[in-house]
Coordinates of N, CA and C and ligand atoms in Angstrom, one line a residue:
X1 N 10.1 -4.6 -18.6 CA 10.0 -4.2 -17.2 C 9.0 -5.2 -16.5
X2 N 9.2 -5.6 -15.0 CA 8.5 -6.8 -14.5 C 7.3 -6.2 -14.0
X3 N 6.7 -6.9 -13.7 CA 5.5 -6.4 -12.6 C 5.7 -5.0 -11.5
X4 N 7.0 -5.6 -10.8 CA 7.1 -5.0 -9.8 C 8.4 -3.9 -9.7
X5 N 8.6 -4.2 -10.9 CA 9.5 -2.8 -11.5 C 8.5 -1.6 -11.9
X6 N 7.6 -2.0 -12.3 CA 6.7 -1.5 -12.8 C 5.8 -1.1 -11.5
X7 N 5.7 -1.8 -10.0 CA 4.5 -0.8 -9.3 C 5.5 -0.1 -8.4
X8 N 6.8 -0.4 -8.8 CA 7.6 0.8 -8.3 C 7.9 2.0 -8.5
X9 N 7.7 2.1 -9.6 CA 8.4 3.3 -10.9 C 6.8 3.5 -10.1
X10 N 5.8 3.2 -10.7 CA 4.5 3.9 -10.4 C 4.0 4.8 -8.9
X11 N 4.5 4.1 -8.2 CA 4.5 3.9 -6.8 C 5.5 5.7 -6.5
X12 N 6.5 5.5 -7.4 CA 6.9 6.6 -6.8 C 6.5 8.1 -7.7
X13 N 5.9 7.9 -8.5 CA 5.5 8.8 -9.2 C 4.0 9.5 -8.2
X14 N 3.6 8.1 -7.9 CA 2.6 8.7 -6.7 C 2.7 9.4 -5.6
X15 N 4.4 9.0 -5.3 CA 4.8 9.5 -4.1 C 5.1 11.1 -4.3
X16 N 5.6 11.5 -5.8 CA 5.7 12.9 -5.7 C 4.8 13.5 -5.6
X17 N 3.4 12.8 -6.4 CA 2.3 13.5 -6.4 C 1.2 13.7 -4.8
X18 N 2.3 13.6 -3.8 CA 1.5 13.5 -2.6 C 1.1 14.7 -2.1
X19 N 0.1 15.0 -1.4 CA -0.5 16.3 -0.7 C 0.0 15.8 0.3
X20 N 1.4 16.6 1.2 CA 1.5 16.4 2.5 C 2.5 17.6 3.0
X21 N 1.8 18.7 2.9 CA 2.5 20.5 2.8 C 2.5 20.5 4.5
X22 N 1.3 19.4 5.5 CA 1.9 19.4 7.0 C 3.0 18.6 7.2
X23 N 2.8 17.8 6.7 CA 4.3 16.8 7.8 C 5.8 16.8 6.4
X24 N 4.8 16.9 5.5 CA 6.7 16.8 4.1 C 7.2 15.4 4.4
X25 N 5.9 14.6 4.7 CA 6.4 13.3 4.5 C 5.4 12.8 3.3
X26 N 6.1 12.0 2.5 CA 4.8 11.7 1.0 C 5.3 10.1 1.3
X27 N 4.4 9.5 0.7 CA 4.4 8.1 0.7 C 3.5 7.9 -0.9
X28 N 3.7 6.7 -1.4 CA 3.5 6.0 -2.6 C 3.2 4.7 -2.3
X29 N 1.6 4.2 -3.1 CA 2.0 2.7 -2.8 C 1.1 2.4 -4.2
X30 N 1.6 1.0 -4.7 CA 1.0 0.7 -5.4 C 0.8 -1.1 -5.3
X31 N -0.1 -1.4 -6.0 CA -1.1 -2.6 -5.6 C -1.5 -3.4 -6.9
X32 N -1.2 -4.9 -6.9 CA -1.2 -5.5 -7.7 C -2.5 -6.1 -7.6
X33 N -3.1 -6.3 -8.5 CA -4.4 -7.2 -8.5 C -4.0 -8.7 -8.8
X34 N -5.6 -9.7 -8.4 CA -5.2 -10.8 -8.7 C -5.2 -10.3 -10.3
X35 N -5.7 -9.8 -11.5 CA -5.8 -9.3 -12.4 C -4.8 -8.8 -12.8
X36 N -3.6 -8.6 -12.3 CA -2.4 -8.1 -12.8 C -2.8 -6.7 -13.4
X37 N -3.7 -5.8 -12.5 CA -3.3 -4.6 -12.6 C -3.1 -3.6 -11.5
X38 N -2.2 -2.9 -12.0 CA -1.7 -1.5 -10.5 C -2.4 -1.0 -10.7
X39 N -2.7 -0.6 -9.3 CA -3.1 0.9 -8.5 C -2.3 1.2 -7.8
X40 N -2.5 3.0 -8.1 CA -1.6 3.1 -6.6 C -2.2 4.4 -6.3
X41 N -1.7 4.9 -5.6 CA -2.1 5.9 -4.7 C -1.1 7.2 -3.8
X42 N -1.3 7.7 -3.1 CA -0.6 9.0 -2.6 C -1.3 9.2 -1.3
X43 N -0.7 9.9 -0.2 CA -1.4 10.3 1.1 C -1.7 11.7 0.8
X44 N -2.7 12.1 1.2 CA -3.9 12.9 1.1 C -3.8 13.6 2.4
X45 N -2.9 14.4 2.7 CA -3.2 15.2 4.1 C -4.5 16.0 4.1
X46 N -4.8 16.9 5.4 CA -6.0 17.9 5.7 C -5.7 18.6 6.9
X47 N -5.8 19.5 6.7 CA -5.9 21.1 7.7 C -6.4 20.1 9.0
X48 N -7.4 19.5 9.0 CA -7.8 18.6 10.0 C -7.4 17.5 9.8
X49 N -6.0 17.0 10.3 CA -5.4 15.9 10.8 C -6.1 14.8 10.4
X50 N -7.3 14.3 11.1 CA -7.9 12.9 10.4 C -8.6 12.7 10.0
X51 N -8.6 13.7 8.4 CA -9.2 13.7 7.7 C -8.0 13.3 6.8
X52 N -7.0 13.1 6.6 CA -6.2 12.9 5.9 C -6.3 11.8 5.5
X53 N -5.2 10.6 4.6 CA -6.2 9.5 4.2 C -4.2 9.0 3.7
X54 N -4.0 8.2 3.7 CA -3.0 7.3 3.7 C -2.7 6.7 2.1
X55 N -1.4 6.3 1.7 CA -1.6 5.9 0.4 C -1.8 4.6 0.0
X56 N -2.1 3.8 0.5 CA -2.4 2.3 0.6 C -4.7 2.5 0.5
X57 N -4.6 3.5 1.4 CA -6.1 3.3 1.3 C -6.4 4.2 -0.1
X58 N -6.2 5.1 -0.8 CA -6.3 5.2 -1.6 C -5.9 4.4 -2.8
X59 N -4.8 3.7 -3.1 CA -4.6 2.7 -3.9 C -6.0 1.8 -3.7
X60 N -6.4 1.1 -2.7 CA -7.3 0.9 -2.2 C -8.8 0.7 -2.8
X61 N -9.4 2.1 -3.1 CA -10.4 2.3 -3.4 C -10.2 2.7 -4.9
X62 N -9.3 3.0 -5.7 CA -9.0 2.5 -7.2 C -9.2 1.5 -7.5
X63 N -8.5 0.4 -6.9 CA -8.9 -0.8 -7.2 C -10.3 -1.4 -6.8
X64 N -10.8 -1.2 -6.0 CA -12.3 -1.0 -5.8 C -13.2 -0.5 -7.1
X65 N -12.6 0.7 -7.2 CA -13.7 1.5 -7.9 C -13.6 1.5 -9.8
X66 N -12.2 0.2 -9.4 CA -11.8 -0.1 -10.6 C -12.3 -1.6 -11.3
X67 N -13.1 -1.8 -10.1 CA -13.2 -3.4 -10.7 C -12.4 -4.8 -9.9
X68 N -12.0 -4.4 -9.8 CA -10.8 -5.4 -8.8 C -11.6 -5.7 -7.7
X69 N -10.8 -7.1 -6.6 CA -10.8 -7.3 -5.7 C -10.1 -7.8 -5.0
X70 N -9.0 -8.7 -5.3 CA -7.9 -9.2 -4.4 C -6.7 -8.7 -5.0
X71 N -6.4 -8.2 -3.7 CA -4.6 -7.6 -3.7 C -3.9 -8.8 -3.9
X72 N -2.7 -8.7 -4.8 CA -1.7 -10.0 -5.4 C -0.7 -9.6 -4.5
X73 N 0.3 -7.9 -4.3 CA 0.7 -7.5 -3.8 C 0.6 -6.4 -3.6
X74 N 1.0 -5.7 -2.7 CA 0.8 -4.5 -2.5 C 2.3 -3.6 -2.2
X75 N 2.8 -2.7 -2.5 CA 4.2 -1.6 -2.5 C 4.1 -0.4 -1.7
X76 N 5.0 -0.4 -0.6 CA 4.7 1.0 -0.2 C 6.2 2.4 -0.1
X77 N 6.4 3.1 -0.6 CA 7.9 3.7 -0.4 C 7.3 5.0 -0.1
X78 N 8.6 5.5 1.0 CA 7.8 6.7 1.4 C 9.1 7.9 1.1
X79 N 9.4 9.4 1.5 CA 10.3 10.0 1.5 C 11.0 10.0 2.4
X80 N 11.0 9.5 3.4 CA 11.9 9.2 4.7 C 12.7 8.8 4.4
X81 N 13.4 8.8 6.0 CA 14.8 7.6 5.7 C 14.5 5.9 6.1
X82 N 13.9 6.0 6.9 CA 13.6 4.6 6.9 C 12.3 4.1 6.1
X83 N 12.3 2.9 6.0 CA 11.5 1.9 5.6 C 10.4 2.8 6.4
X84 N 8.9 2.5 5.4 CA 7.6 2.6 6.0 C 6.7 1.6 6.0
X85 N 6.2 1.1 7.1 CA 5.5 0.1 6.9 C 4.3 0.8 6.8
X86 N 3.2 -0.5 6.4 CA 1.3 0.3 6.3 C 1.4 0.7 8.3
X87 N 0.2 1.5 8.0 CA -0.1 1.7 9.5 C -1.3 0.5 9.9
X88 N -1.4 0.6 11.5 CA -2.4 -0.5 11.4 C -3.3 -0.5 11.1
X89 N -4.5 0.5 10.4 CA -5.9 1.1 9.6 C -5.7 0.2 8.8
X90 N -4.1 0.7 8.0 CA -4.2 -0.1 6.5 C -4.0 -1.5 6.2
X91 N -3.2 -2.1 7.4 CA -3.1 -3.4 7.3 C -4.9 -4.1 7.5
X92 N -5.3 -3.5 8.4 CA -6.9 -4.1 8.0 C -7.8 -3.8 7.2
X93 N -7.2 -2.9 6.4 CA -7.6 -2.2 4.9 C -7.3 -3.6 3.9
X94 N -6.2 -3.6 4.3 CA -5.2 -4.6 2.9 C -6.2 -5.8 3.5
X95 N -6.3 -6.2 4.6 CA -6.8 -7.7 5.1 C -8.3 -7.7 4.1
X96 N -8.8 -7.0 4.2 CA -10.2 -7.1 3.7 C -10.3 -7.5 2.1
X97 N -9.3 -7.4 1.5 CA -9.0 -7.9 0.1 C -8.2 -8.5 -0.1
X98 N -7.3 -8.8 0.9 CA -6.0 -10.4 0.8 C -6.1 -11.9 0.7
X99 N -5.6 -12.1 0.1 CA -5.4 -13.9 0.4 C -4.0 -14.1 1.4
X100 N -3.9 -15.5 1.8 CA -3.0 -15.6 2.4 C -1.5 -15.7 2.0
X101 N -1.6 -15.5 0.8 CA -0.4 -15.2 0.0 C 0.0 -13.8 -0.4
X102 N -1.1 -13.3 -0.3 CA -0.8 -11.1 -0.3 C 0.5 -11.1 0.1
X103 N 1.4 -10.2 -0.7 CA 2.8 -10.0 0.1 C 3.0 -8.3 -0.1
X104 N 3.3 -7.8 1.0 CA 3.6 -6.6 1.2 C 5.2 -5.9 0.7
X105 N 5.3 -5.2 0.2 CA 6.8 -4.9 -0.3 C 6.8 -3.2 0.2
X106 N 8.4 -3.1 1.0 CA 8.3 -2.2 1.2 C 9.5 -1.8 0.4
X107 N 9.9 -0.6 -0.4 CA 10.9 -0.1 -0.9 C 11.3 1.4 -0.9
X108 N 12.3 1.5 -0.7 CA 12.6 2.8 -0.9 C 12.8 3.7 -2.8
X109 N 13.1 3.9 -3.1 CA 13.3 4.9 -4.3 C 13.5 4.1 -5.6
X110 N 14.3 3.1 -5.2 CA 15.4 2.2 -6.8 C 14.8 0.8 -5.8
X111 N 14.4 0.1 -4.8 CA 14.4 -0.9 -4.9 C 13.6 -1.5 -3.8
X112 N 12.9 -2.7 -3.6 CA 12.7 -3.3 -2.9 C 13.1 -3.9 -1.7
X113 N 13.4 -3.2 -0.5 CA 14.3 -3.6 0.6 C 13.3 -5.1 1.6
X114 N 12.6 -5.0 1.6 CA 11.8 -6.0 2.7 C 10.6 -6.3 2.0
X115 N 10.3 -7.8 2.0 CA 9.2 -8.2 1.4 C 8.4 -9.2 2.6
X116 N 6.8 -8.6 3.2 CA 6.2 -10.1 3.7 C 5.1 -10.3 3.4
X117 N 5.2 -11.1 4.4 CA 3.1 -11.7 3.7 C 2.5 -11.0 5.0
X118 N 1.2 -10.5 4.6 CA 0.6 -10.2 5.6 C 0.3 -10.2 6.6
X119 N 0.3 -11.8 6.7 CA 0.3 -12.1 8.0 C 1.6 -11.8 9.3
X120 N 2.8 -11.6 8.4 CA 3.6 -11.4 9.3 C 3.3 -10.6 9.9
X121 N 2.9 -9.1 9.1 CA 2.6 -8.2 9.8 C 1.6 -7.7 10.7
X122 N 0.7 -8.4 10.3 CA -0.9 -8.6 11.3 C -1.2 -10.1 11.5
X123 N -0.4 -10.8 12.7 CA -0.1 -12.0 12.8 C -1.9 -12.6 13.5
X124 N -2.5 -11.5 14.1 CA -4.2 -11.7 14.3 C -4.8 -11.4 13.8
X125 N -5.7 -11.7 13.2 CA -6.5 -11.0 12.1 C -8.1 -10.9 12.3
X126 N -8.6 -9.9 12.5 CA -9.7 -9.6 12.3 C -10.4 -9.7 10.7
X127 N -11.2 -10.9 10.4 CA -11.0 -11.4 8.9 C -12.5 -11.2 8.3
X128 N -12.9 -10.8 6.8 CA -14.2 -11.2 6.4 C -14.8 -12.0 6.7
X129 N -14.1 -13.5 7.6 CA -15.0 -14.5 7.6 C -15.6 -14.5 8.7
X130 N -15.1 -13.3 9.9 CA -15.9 -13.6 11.0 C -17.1 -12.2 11.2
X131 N -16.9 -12.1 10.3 CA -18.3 -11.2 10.2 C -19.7 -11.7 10.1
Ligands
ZN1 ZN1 -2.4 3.8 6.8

């Protein structure tokens, strides 16, 4: 199994495991280290709305709290019918641990439909370096 067969399969295992009893929308994402290991994560709804927490940012702070630091790639598939991209929180979530090679993959259930680099997606970037 590849890499990214592998933060798929994961990714959606996360996705069933999602808390989201308000909207019954679950998302999965999972995150490649420069270290070649996944995390992934689940969205985390709350009775109070923004308290809830997205699955990219929890993949996120695994890899944080795992030792890691640069995202290789990052997976997001959600229960919807369309494609989910990160929101924009998470794309400056992901920026904060990307290189310019980070590539985002978005897939549904069995496969990979859209892959970019981060930049596509956040073509300005508010960056570590200008802090
Ligand atoms: Zn988000």
């Amino acid at each position: 199994m590849s890499k990214i067969e592998e933060m798929l399969e994961k990714a959606n295992v996360a996705k069933s495991n999602a808390y989201a009893p308000y909207s019954k929308f679950y998302v999965g994402a999972a995150i490649l280290s420069e270290n070649n290991n996944i995390y992934t994560s689940c969205n985390v709804e709350n009775v109070s709305f923004p308290c809830g927490t997205c699955a990219e940012a929890g993949a996120i702070a695994l890899m944080i709290s795992s030792g890691d630091k640069v995202i290789k790639e990052i997976l997001v598939t959600s229960s919807g019918k369309e494609l989910v991209y990160p929101c924009g929180a998470c794309l400056q979530r992901i920026r904060e641990f990307a290189t310019t090679s980070t590539k985002i993959h978005l897939a549904d259930d069995k496969k990979i439909i859209k892959t970019y680099l981060l930049k596509d997606l956040l073509p300005q970037q508010f960056s570590p370096k200008e802090f």
